[in-house]
Amino acid sequence: MTTYHALNEQEATEIARGIEGFFPAGAPLACREIGDGNLNLVFHITDSASGKSLIMKQALPYAKVVGESWPLSLDRARIESEKLILEGTMAPGLVPVVYKYDPELSLTVMEDLSDHVIMRQGLINGTRYPLFADHISTFMANTLFYTSDLGMNQQDKKLQVKNFINPDLCKITEDLIFDDPYTVSANNNVPPAIEDAAEALRNDTQLHLEVAILRDKFLTNAQALLHGDLHTGSIFATPASTKVIDPEFAYFGPMGFDVGAVFANLILNYAGQQYWISDDAARKDFRRYLLDTIEDVWNQFDRKFRVLWNEYGIDRLANATPAYQDFYMKRLLQDTIGFTGCKIIRRIVGLAHVADIDKIPNDDIREHAQRGALTIGTELIRRHRNAQSIQELIDITETAMQ
Amino acid sequence: MTTYHALNEQEATEIARGIEGFFPAGAPLACREIGDGNLNLVFHITDSASGKSLIMKQALPYAKVVGESWPLSLDRARIESEKLILEGTMAPGLVPVVYKYDPELSLTVMEDLSDHVIMRQGLINGTRYPLFADHISTFMANTLFYTSDLGMNQQDKKLQVKNFINPDLCKITEDLIFDDPYTVSANNNVPPAIEDAAEALRNDTQLHLEVAILRDKFLTNAQALLHGDLHTGSIFATPASTKVIDPEFAYFGPMGFDVGAVFANLILNYAGQQYWISDDAARKDFRRYLLDTIEDVWNQFDRKFRVLWNEYGIDRLANATPAYQDFYMKRLLQDTIGFTGCKIIRRIVGLAHVADIDKIPNDDIREHAQRGALTIGTELIRRHRNAQSIQELIDITETAMQ
C-alpha cells in the first residue's frame, strides 16, 4: 500500500480504519468515491452507527481536461496538505481539520463537511451567508499577513517560498487565466453567441497591456502564500460557518489574486441572478446583498490586515512608515480589482466556466449575463491601476448589469 | 579532505595539483592566501615554470564584521559556483572560467585574473575602460533576460528560484542597505562630521516611504536571477576586458538592483574625484567620462534587452503587446534609479564604505564628497517612481556636485 497507486473504495476504507481513535473498532464503514475524477479521487467514508465520517482526497497524476489528460505532479498533494495545516493554525475553524497526510499515496484525510454546501450552489439557490464577510476577511487577512514579509521572519519566508514552488498548478493559471482568453487557443471555450465579444477581447491591445502587467505580478510577485484558487467552488458554507477547501494551487504570489477570486465569483453570481431570481424586487435585493458583501469583505479585510500589521508587524521600516501602510493597502486594492477582472473574463470565454452563468437554460438571459460579465471584467482590468476605492468595483458592476 | 574545514595553503596546493590537465605534472606550485578573511579564503596558486595559475575560493562559515563573527551558510559557495557557471554560458568571456566546484569543501576553483585590476581601484587611479559599457550592458542584458519570465521557460524558472533561495546573504542586503541607514543601528558607520546629514536621513519620513517601496521590491520581486552585489569591487577590468566576479549574493530579485549597483558605484567614484584628480579640467573630463559611461550602459542595456526580447522572448502575451515592452523598460529604469540611490546612501552612512571616498585623506574634501553623495542618493530615491529618462540621474549627479 505504500507505493503510489490510485486507491479503490476498499483500500480507502482500510486506511480510514487505521486512523487511530477516529472510528470505533469494528465500525461498519461505508465508502463512496464522490470526486469528479478530474484532478483527484475523493472518498467519503461514514460510520452510520456512530455518525462519524471523514473525507480522503487522493491526487491523481494528471488532470482530465475536456477528455484529454494533462500530466500534473503529485507534489501538489503535499502542497495542499501542508497549506491546509498552515491555514488551520492561522485561521482556525475556517478550514477542514487534517487528520492525516500520506506522502507516498498523495493522500490527505480530513474533516467531512457534508453538512455544508458548496457556496457557489448556495448562492445560485439564493442563500445568504451573513457571516461570510467576517469569516473570509479573517481567513485572507490572517493567511496573507502571516506569510508575508510584514508578518513572518523574512528569512524563514524564503524557505517557505522554496517549499511552495508549484510549477504545474501555476502553469494552469498562467495559461487559462492570463493568456488563453486573449488569443485564439484550443483551451478556450467561447459560447458561440458571444464570439464577437471574444474577438474584441483578442483585439484589445490596451487591455492586453493591463493583463500583461497583472500576469507579470502573478509570475514574479512573491508577496504571500496564496490559496491560489479561492473561488466560491472552493468554499463550503452554511449561514453560520465558512470552510475554505482545496488549496492545491498554493504558492507565493500577489495577495490581490486571492481577494480578487472571491470578488470575481460573487460578481459572476450577480450576473447570473438575472435568471435565478425571476422576481425583480427579490433579485435587486439579493444583488444588493452580493455587492454589500463585497464591500464588507474588502473593508473588514483592510481593517483586519492593518490591525495585524500594527500589532504583529515584524518589518521595522514598514512599521515606522505610516504612509507605507496606506500605499501598500491601496496597491493591494488595485491588484485585487485587476485580478477580479481577469478571473471574471476567464470564466466566460476560457476553459472552465461557472454554473452561476453556464447553467442558465434561457439562451438570451445567459448571453446577457455573459456579455455583462465581460464588460465588468474588461472595465476592472482597464481601470485597476488607477482605482482608489472598492466603490469603483461596485459601480462598474451595477452599471454594466443595469 | 572531504569533510568541511578551512584549508591551509598546503592543502589548497594539493587540490590544485589534482585538477586534471591544468598544471604540468610535478610543477613547482606556489600558493598564497590573498583573501581579506572576511567571508572567504582565497588562494592564488601559480606555477612560475609554465606561467599557469588559478584561484581557489573557499567560503568560511561566518562573516567577520568589525571583528565580530556573523554566521553564514556555506550554501552560498554552491550558489556562487552555480551562478558563475550559468553566467559563463549566458555571458561568455565576461566572468572567470570555473575549473571545479567541490561542494563538501565549499570550494570553487577558477580562472586567475591577476592581470586585471579591481575596477574600483582602476577608477580611483583615473583609468578609463572604453569597453566597459559594452561589456557590462551585455552581461546584464543576457543574465537578466535569460533568467526572467521573458526569456526562460516559466516553469523551469520556478525551479531555479527554488535553487537560488539565499536567505543569509539577502539578510545582509536587507539590513545594511534597506534598513540600517534610516535608523539608529549599531551596524551603521556614520562619519562624525556628517552626523547632521545622517540624522536628516533618519527623520525623512517621505524618503522612508520610497525606501520601504524599494525594500519591498527586493523582498518580493523575483524578476530575474541577480548577481546581487554588482559594485565596482566585484568587477575585474582592463581597458580591453571586463570580468564580473563574486556572485555569492545571487538570488531572484528585481533587475534594477543589479543595474543600480553599477550606477551607484560610478557615481560614488564621481563624488570622490574631487580629491583624486586635482586638476580642474582633467577632473571635469573624467567626470564627464563617468556620466557618459552611465548613459551608455543604460542605453546599450535597454537596446540589448529589447533585442533579446524581440528575438528570444518566450511569453506570448508579452511579445504580442508592444506597449508592455515600453512599460517594462520604463519601470526597470525607475527601479534602477531608486536602487542606485539606496546603494549610494549605504556606502556613506552604512556599515561598508567605499575607498573612492573613504580613502580621501583631506577631511574637507571627503566631507564634501560624502554630503554630495547623500544628496544624490536621496534625490534619486525620492524621484525614482516618476523618472522618465536616464538623463535625470545624470542631471541630479551633476547638480549635486557642482
PDB file of N, CA and C in Angstrom, chain A residues 149 154-155 157-159 161-162 165 167 170-171 174 178-179 182-183 208-209 211-213 215-216 219-222 315-317 321 323-324 327 331 385, chain B residues 149 154-155 157-159 161-162 165 167 170-171 174 178-179 182-183 208-209 211-213 215-216 219-222 315-317 321 323-324 327 331 385:
ATOM      1  N   ASP A 149       6.213  39.248   4.125  1.00  0.00           N
ATOM      2  CA  ASP A 149       7.397  39.838   4.766  1.00  0.00           C
ATOM      3  C   ASP A 149       7.028  40.845   5.841  1.00  0.00           C
ATOM      4  N   GLN A 154      11.653  37.137   7.773  1.00  0.00           N
ATOM      5  CA  GLN A 154      11.863  37.274   6.335  1.00  0.00           C
ATOM      6  C   GLN A 154      12.814  36.225   5.777  1.00  0.00           C
ATOM      7  N   GLN A 155      13.626  35.639   6.629  1.00  0.00           N
ATOM      8  CA  GLN A 155      14.492  34.552   6.165  1.00  0.00           C
ATOM      9  C   GLN A 155      13.701  33.237   6.138  1.00  0.00           C
ATOM     10  N   LYS A 157      10.587  33.059   5.623  1.00  0.00           N
ATOM     11  CA  LYS A 157       9.668  33.178   4.479  1.00  0.00           C
ATOM     12  C   LYS A 157      10.320  32.651   3.203  1.00  0.00           C
ATOM     13  N   LYS A 158      11.603  32.964   3.019  1.00  0.00           N
ATOM     14  CA  LYS A 158      12.291  32.489   1.806  1.00  0.00           C
ATOM     15  C   LYS A 158      12.303  30.963   1.741  1.00  0.00           C
ATOM     16  N   LEU A 159      12.444  30.311   2.901  1.00  0.00           N
ATOM     17  CA  LEU A 159      12.413  28.838   2.917  1.00  0.00           C
ATOM     18  C   LEU A 159      11.008  28.336   2.582  1.00  0.00           C
ATOM     19  N   VAL A 161       8.912  29.997   0.611  1.00  0.00           N
ATOM     20  CA  VAL A 161       8.779  30.206  -0.843  1.00  0.00           C
ATOM     21  C   VAL A 161       9.298  28.960  -1.567  1.00  0.00           C
ATOM     22  N   LYS A 162      10.465  28.491  -1.128  1.00  0.00           N
ATOM     23  CA  LYS A 162      11.095  27.284  -1.699  1.00  0.00           C
ATOM     24  C   LYS A 162      10.179  26.075  -1.563  1.00  0.00           C
ATOM     25  N   ILE A 165       7.059  26.161  -4.059  1.00  0.00           N
ATOM     26  CA  ILE A 165       7.228  26.303  -5.514  1.00  0.00           C
ATOM     27  C   ILE A 165       6.294  25.285  -6.163  1.00  0.00           C
ATOM     28  N   PRO A 167       5.129  24.652  -9.839  1.00  0.00           N
ATOM     29  CA  PRO A 167       5.123  24.976 -11.275  1.00  0.00           C
ATOM     30  C   PRO A 167       3.898  24.460 -12.020  1.00  0.00           C
ATOM     31  N   CYS A 170       0.672  26.434 -11.107  1.00  0.00           N
ATOM     32  CA  CYS A 170       0.799  27.822 -11.580  1.00  0.00           C
ATOM     33  C   CYS A 170       0.641  27.882 -13.095  1.00  0.00           C
ATOM     34  N   LYS A 171       1.184  26.890 -13.776  1.00  0.00           N
ATOM     35  CA  LYS A 171       1.092  26.846 -15.243  1.00  0.00           C
ATOM     36  C   LYS A 171      -0.378  26.880 -15.694  1.00  0.00           C
ATOM     37  N   GLU A 174      -1.497  30.437 -15.276  1.00  0.00           N
ATOM     38  CA  GLU A 174      -0.823  31.318 -16.245  1.00  0.00           C
ATOM     39  C   GLU A 174      -1.456  31.176 -17.633  1.00  0.00           C
ATOM     40  N   PHE A 178      -4.348  34.016 -17.642  1.00  0.00           N
ATOM     41  CA  PHE A 178      -3.554  35.177 -18.080  1.00  0.00           C
ATOM     42  C   PHE A 178      -3.052  35.083 -19.517  1.00  0.00           C
ATOM     43  N   ASP A 179      -3.589  34.163 -20.289  1.00  0.00           N
ATOM     44  CA  ASP A 179      -3.127  34.091 -21.681  1.00  0.00           C
ATOM     45  C   ASP A 179      -4.265  33.710 -22.634  1.00  0.00           C
ATOM     46  N   TYR A 182      -7.147  35.814 -24.257  1.00  0.00           N
ATOM     47  CA  TYR A 182      -6.792  36.991 -25.044  1.00  0.00           C
ATOM     48  C   TYR A 182      -6.208  36.621 -26.411  1.00  0.00           C
ATOM     49  N   THR A 183      -6.358  35.340 -26.774  1.00  0.00           N
ATOM     50  CA  THR A 183      -5.823  34.887 -28.053  1.00  0.00           C
ATOM     51  C   THR A 183      -6.667  33.713 -28.544  1.00  0.00           C
ATOM     52  N   HIS A 208      -4.683  44.280 -23.271  1.00  0.00           N
ATOM     53  CA  HIS A 208      -3.568  43.313 -23.171  1.00  0.00           C
ATOM     54  C   HIS A 208      -2.423  43.871 -22.330  1.00  0.00           C
ATOM     55  N   LEU A 209      -2.170  45.173 -22.460  1.00  0.00           N
ATOM     56  CA  LEU A 209      -1.113  45.782 -21.637  1.00  0.00           C
ATOM     57  C   LEU A 209      -1.412  45.567 -20.162  1.00  0.00           C
ATOM     58  N   VAL A 211      -3.397  43.329 -18.792  1.00  0.00           N
ATOM     59  CA  VAL A 211      -3.341  41.899 -18.454  1.00  0.00           C
ATOM     60  C   VAL A 211      -1.884  41.449 -18.339  1.00  0.00           C
ATOM     61  N   ALA A 212      -1.026  41.953 -19.234  1.00  0.00           N
ATOM     62  CA  ALA A 212       0.400  41.586 -19.179  1.00  0.00           C
ATOM     63  C   ALA A 212       1.008  42.047 -17.850  1.00  0.00           C
ATOM     64  N   ILE A 213       0.600  43.212 -17.371  1.00  0.00           N
ATOM     65  CA  ILE A 213       1.111  43.723 -16.092  1.00  0.00           C
ATOM     66  C   ILE A 213       0.630  42.825 -14.946  1.00  0.00           C
ATOM     67  N   ARG A 215      -0.345  39.630 -15.279  1.00  0.00           N
ATOM     68  CA  ARG A 215       0.322  38.345 -15.485  1.00  0.00           C
ATOM     69  C   ARG A 215       1.737  38.370 -14.876  1.00  0.00           C
ATOM     70  N   ASP A 216       2.449  39.478 -15.112  1.00  0.00           N
ATOM     71  CA  ASP A 216       3.798  39.635 -14.566  1.00  0.00           C
ATOM     72  C   ASP A 216       3.773  39.592 -13.034  1.00  0.00           C
ATOM     73  N   LEU A 219       3.451  36.076 -12.005  1.00  0.00           N
ATOM     74  CA  LEU A 219       4.682  35.324 -12.252  1.00  0.00           C
ATOM     75  C   LEU A 219       5.807  35.668 -11.286  1.00  0.00           C
ATOM     76  N   THR A 220       5.871  36.919 -10.820  1.00  0.00           N
ATOM     77  CA  THR A 220       7.094  37.350 -10.128  1.00  0.00           C
ATOM     78  C   THR A 220       6.901  37.885  -8.707  1.00  0.00           C
ATOM     79  N   ASN A 221       5.658  38.176  -8.296  1.00  0.00           N
ATOM     80  CA  ASN A 221       5.477  38.891  -7.034  1.00  0.00           C
ATOM     81  C   ASN A 221       5.189  37.936  -5.864  1.00  0.00           C
ATOM     82  N   ALA A 222       6.243  37.487  -5.207  1.00  0.00           N
ATOM     83  CA  ALA A 222       6.119  36.524  -4.101  1.00  0.00           C
ATOM     84  C   ALA A 222       5.756  37.248  -2.804  1.00  0.00           C
ATOM     85  N   ASP A 315       8.487  44.099  10.295  1.00  0.00           N
ATOM     86  CA  ASP A 315       9.412  44.866   9.462  1.00  0.00           C
ATOM     87  C   ASP A 315       9.567  46.275  10.031  1.00  0.00           C
ATOM     88  N   ARG A 316      10.760  46.559  10.560  1.00  0.00           N
ATOM     89  CA  ARG A 316      10.965  47.827  11.243  1.00  0.00           C
ATOM     90  C   ARG A 316      10.596  49.031  10.388  1.00  0.00           C
ATOM     91  N   LEU A 317      11.149  49.061   9.166  1.00  0.00           N
ATOM     92  CA  LEU A 317      10.929  50.227   8.311  1.00  0.00           C
ATOM     93  C   LEU A 317       9.451  50.364   7.937  1.00  0.00           C
ATOM     94  N   THR A 321       6.759  53.589   9.096  1.00  0.00           N
ATOM     95  CA  THR A 321       6.414  54.479   8.000  1.00  0.00           C
ATOM     96  C   THR A 321       4.916  54.396   7.706  1.00  0.00           C
ATOM     97  N   ALA A 323       2.800  56.130   6.083  1.00  0.00           N
ATOM     98  CA  ALA A 323       2.361  56.345   4.699  1.00  0.00           C
ATOM     99  C   ALA A 323       2.547  55.075   3.876  1.00  0.00           C
ATOM    100  N   TYR A 324       3.485  54.221   4.293  1.00  0.00           N
ATOM    101  CA  TYR A 324       3.715  52.977   3.554  1.00  0.00           C
ATOM    102  C   TYR A 324       2.536  52.021   3.702  1.00  0.00           C
ATOM    103  N   PHE A 327      -0.029  53.182   1.290  1.00  0.00           N
ATOM    104  CA  PHE A 327       0.424  52.838  -0.057  1.00  0.00           C
ATOM    105  C   PHE A 327       0.200  51.357  -0.334  1.00  0.00           C
ATOM    106  N   ARG A 331      -2.336  49.732  -3.143  1.00  0.00           N
ATOM    107  CA  ARG A 331      -1.816  48.876  -4.220  1.00  0.00           C
ATOM    108  C   ARG A 331      -2.501  47.508  -4.180  1.00  0.00           C
ATOM    109  N   ARG A 385      -5.175  50.039 -12.238  1.00  0.00           N
ATOM    110  CA  ARG A 385      -4.002  50.748 -11.707  1.00  0.00           C
ATOM    111  C   ARG A 385      -4.328  52.121 -11.160  1.00  0.00           C
TER     112      ARG A 385
ATOM    113  N   ASP B 149      11.066  35.657 -16.655  1.00  0.00           N
ATOM    114  CA  ASP B 149       9.910  35.014 -17.280  1.00  0.00           C
ATOM    115  C   ASP B 149       9.735  35.427 -18.730  1.00  0.00           C
ATOM    116  N   GLN B 154       8.915  29.278 -18.073  1.00  0.00           N
ATOM    117  CA  GLN B 154       8.430  29.856 -16.819  1.00  0.00           C
ATOM    118  C   GLN B 154       8.287  28.819 -15.709  1.00  0.00           C
ATOM    119  N   GLN B 155       8.169  27.567 -16.094  1.00  0.00           N
ATOM    120  CA  GLN B 155       8.122  26.525 -15.059  1.00  0.00           C
ATOM    121  C   GLN B 155       9.546  26.178 -14.602  1.00  0.00           C
ATOM    122  N   LYS B 157      11.930  28.260 -14.575  1.00  0.00           N
ATOM    123  CA  LYS B 157      12.352  29.415 -13.770  1.00  0.00           C
ATOM    124  C   LYS B 157      11.976  29.208 -12.302  1.00  0.00           C
ATOM    125  N   LYS B 158      10.781  28.669 -12.061  1.00  0.00           N
ATOM    126  CA  LYS B 158      10.357  28.460 -10.670  1.00  0.00           C
ATOM    127  C   LYS B 158      11.302  27.496  -9.948  1.00  0.00           C
ATOM    128  N   LEU B 159      11.790  26.489 -10.681  1.00  0.00           N
ATOM    129  CA  LEU B 159      12.744  25.561 -10.056  1.00  0.00           C
ATOM    130  C   LEU B 159      14.078  26.267  -9.789  1.00  0.00           C
ATOM    131  N   VAL B 161      14.290  29.510  -9.089  1.00  0.00           N
ATOM    132  CA  VAL B 161      14.014  30.365  -7.918  1.00  0.00           C
ATOM    133  C   VAL B 161      14.299  29.542  -6.650  1.00  0.00           C
ATOM    134  N   LYS B 162      13.778  28.326  -6.647  1.00  0.00           N
ATOM    135  CA  LYS B 162      13.965  27.400  -5.515  1.00  0.00           C
ATOM    136  C   LYS B 162      15.445  27.137  -5.261  1.00  0.00           C
ATOM    137  N   ILE B 165      17.340  30.232  -3.612  1.00  0.00           N
ATOM    138  CA  ILE B 165      16.883  30.851  -2.362  1.00  0.00           C
ATOM    139  C   ILE B 165      18.125  31.071  -1.497  1.00  0.00           C
ATOM    140  N   PRO B 167      18.802  32.986   1.839  1.00  0.00           N
ATOM    141  CA  PRO B 167      18.355  33.827   2.973  1.00  0.00           C
ATOM    142  C   PRO B 167      19.483  34.594   3.666  1.00  0.00           C
ATOM    143  N   CYS B 170      20.834  37.504   1.457  1.00  0.00           N
ATOM    144  CA  CYS B 170      19.780  38.518   1.302  1.00  0.00           C
ATOM    145  C   CYS B 170      19.603  39.317   2.590  1.00  0.00           C
ATOM    146  N   LYS B 171      19.715  38.620   3.718  1.00  0.00           N
ATOM    147  CA  LYS B 171      19.581  39.287   5.026  1.00  0.00           C
ATOM    148  C   LYS B 171      20.592  40.436   5.162  1.00  0.00           C
ATOM    149  N   GLU B 174      19.230  43.243   3.068  1.00  0.00           N
ATOM    150  CA  GLU B 174      18.010  43.804   3.660  1.00  0.00           C
ATOM    151  C   GLU B 174      18.336  44.713   4.845  1.00  0.00           C
ATOM    152  N   PHE B 178      18.731  48.376   3.150  1.00  0.00           N
ATOM    153  CA  PHE B 178      17.334  48.809   3.169  1.00  0.00           C
ATOM    154  C   PHE B 178      16.770  49.049   4.568  1.00  0.00           C
ATOM    155  N   ASP B 179      17.632  49.148   5.565  1.00  0.00           N
ATOM    156  CA  ASP B 179      17.088  49.401   6.895  1.00  0.00           C
ATOM    157  C   ASP B 179      18.021  50.283   7.722  1.00  0.00           C
ATOM    158  N   TYR B 182      18.614  54.177   7.758  1.00  0.00           N
ATOM    159  CA  TYR B 182      17.474  55.061   8.024  1.00  0.00           C
ATOM    160  C   TYR B 182      17.029  55.029   9.482  1.00  0.00           C
ATOM    161  N   THR B 183      17.893  54.461  10.319  1.00  0.00           N
ATOM    162  CA  THR B 183      17.560  54.379  11.741  1.00  0.00           C
ATOM    163  C   THR B 183      18.865  54.365  12.544  1.00  0.00           C
ATOM    164  N   HIS B 208      11.567  57.633   3.642  1.00  0.00           N
ATOM    165  CA  HIS B 208      11.356  56.269   4.155  1.00  0.00           C
ATOM    166  C   HIS B 208      10.284  55.534   3.366  1.00  0.00           C
ATOM    167  N   LEU B 209       9.234  56.271   2.947  1.00  0.00           N
ATOM    168  CA  LEU B 209       8.189  55.634   2.136  1.00  0.00           C
ATOM    169  C   LEU B 209       8.800  55.049   0.869  1.00  0.00           C
ATOM    170  N   VAL B 211      11.947  54.267   0.294  1.00  0.00           N
ATOM    171  CA  VAL B 211      12.867  53.172   0.618  1.00  0.00           C
ATOM    172  C   VAL B 211      12.072  51.903   0.953  1.00  0.00           C
ATOM    173  N   ALA B 212      10.954  52.078   1.663  1.00  0.00           N
ATOM    174  CA  ALA B 212      10.118  50.918   2.012  1.00  0.00           C
ATOM    175  C   ALA B 212       9.588  50.253   0.748  1.00  0.00           C
ATOM    176  N   ILE B 213       9.245  51.050  -0.250  1.00  0.00           N
ATOM    177  CA  ILE B 213       8.750  50.500  -1.521  1.00  0.00           C
ATOM    178  C   ILE B 213       9.864  49.727  -2.227  1.00  0.00           C
ATOM    179  N   ARG B 215      12.552  48.436  -0.719  1.00  0.00           N
ATOM    180  CA  ARG B 215      12.835  47.276   0.136  1.00  0.00           C
ATOM    181  C   ARG B 215      11.855  46.138  -0.173  1.00  0.00           C
ATOM    182  N   ASP B 216      10.582  46.507  -0.324  1.00  0.00           N
ATOM    183  CA  ASP B 216       9.549  45.519  -0.656  1.00  0.00           C
ATOM    184  C   ASP B 216       9.862  44.843  -1.995  1.00  0.00           C
ATOM    185  N   LEU B 219      12.490  42.344  -1.449  1.00  0.00           N
ATOM    186  CA  LEU B 219      11.991  41.187  -0.690  1.00  0.00           C
ATOM    187  C   LEU B 219      11.090  40.274  -1.516  1.00  0.00           C
ATOM    188  N   THR B 220      10.323  40.833  -2.454  1.00  0.00           N
ATOM    189  CA  THR B 220       9.241  40.040  -3.055  1.00  0.00           C
ATOM    190  C   THR B 220       9.287  39.902  -4.576  1.00  0.00           C
ATOM    191  N   ASN B 221      10.102  40.694  -5.271  1.00  0.00           N
ATOM    192  CA  ASN B 221      10.009  40.717  -6.732  1.00  0.00           C
ATOM    193  C   ASN B 221      11.026  39.783  -7.397  1.00  0.00           C
ATOM    194  N   ALA B 222      10.605  38.530  -7.622  1.00  0.00           N
ATOM    195  CA  ALA B 222      11.500  37.514  -8.207  1.00  0.00           C
ATOM    196  C   ALA B 222      11.533  37.655  -9.726  1.00  0.00           C
ATOM    197  N   ASP B 315       7.307  34.674 -23.834  1.00  0.00           N
ATOM    198  CA  ASP B 315       5.989  34.936 -23.262  1.00  0.00           C
ATOM    199  C   ASP B 315       5.069  35.491 -24.350  1.00  0.00           C
ATOM    200  N   ARG B 316       4.087  34.683 -24.756  1.00  0.00           N
ATOM    201  CA  ARG B 316       3.235  35.074 -25.883  1.00  0.00           C
ATOM    202  C   ARG B 316       2.614  36.456 -25.693  1.00  0.00           C
ATOM    203  N   LEU B 317       1.972  36.643 -24.531  1.00  0.00           N
ATOM    204  CA  LEU B 317       1.263  37.901 -24.312  1.00  0.00           C
ATOM    205  C   LEU B 317       2.232  39.086 -24.290  1.00  0.00           C
ATOM    206  N   THR B 321       2.410  42.364 -27.172  1.00  0.00           N
ATOM    207  CA  THR B 321       1.922  43.636 -26.625  1.00  0.00           C
ATOM    208  C   THR B 321       3.061  44.662 -26.589  1.00  0.00           C
ATOM    209  N   ALA B 323       3.308  47.805 -26.251  1.00  0.00           N
ATOM    210  CA  ALA B 323       3.270  48.817 -25.189  1.00  0.00           C
ATOM    211  C   ALA B 323       3.797  48.245 -23.874  1.00  0.00           C
ATOM    212  N   TYR B 324       3.696  46.922 -23.717  1.00  0.00           N
ATOM    213  CA  TYR B 324       4.189  46.308 -22.481  1.00  0.00           C
ATOM    214  C   TYR B 324       5.711  46.379 -22.402  1.00  0.00           C
ATOM    215  N   PHE B 327       6.501  49.789 -21.197  1.00  0.00           N
ATOM    216  CA  PHE B 327       6.155  49.869 -19.780  1.00  0.00           C
ATOM    217  C   PHE B 327       7.223  49.166 -18.933  1.00  0.00           C
ATOM    218  N   ARG B 331       9.701  50.934 -16.161  1.00  0.00           N
ATOM    219  CA  ARG B 331       9.672  50.526 -14.756  1.00  0.00           C
ATOM    220  C   ARG B 331      11.056  50.048 -14.317  1.00  0.00           C
ATOM    221  N   ARG B 385      10.142  56.886  -8.698  1.00  0.00           N
ATOM    222  CA  ARG B 385       8.896  56.356  -9.274  1.00  0.00           C
ATOM    223  C   ARG B 385       8.355  57.212 -10.414  1.00  0.00           C
TER     224      ARG B 385
END
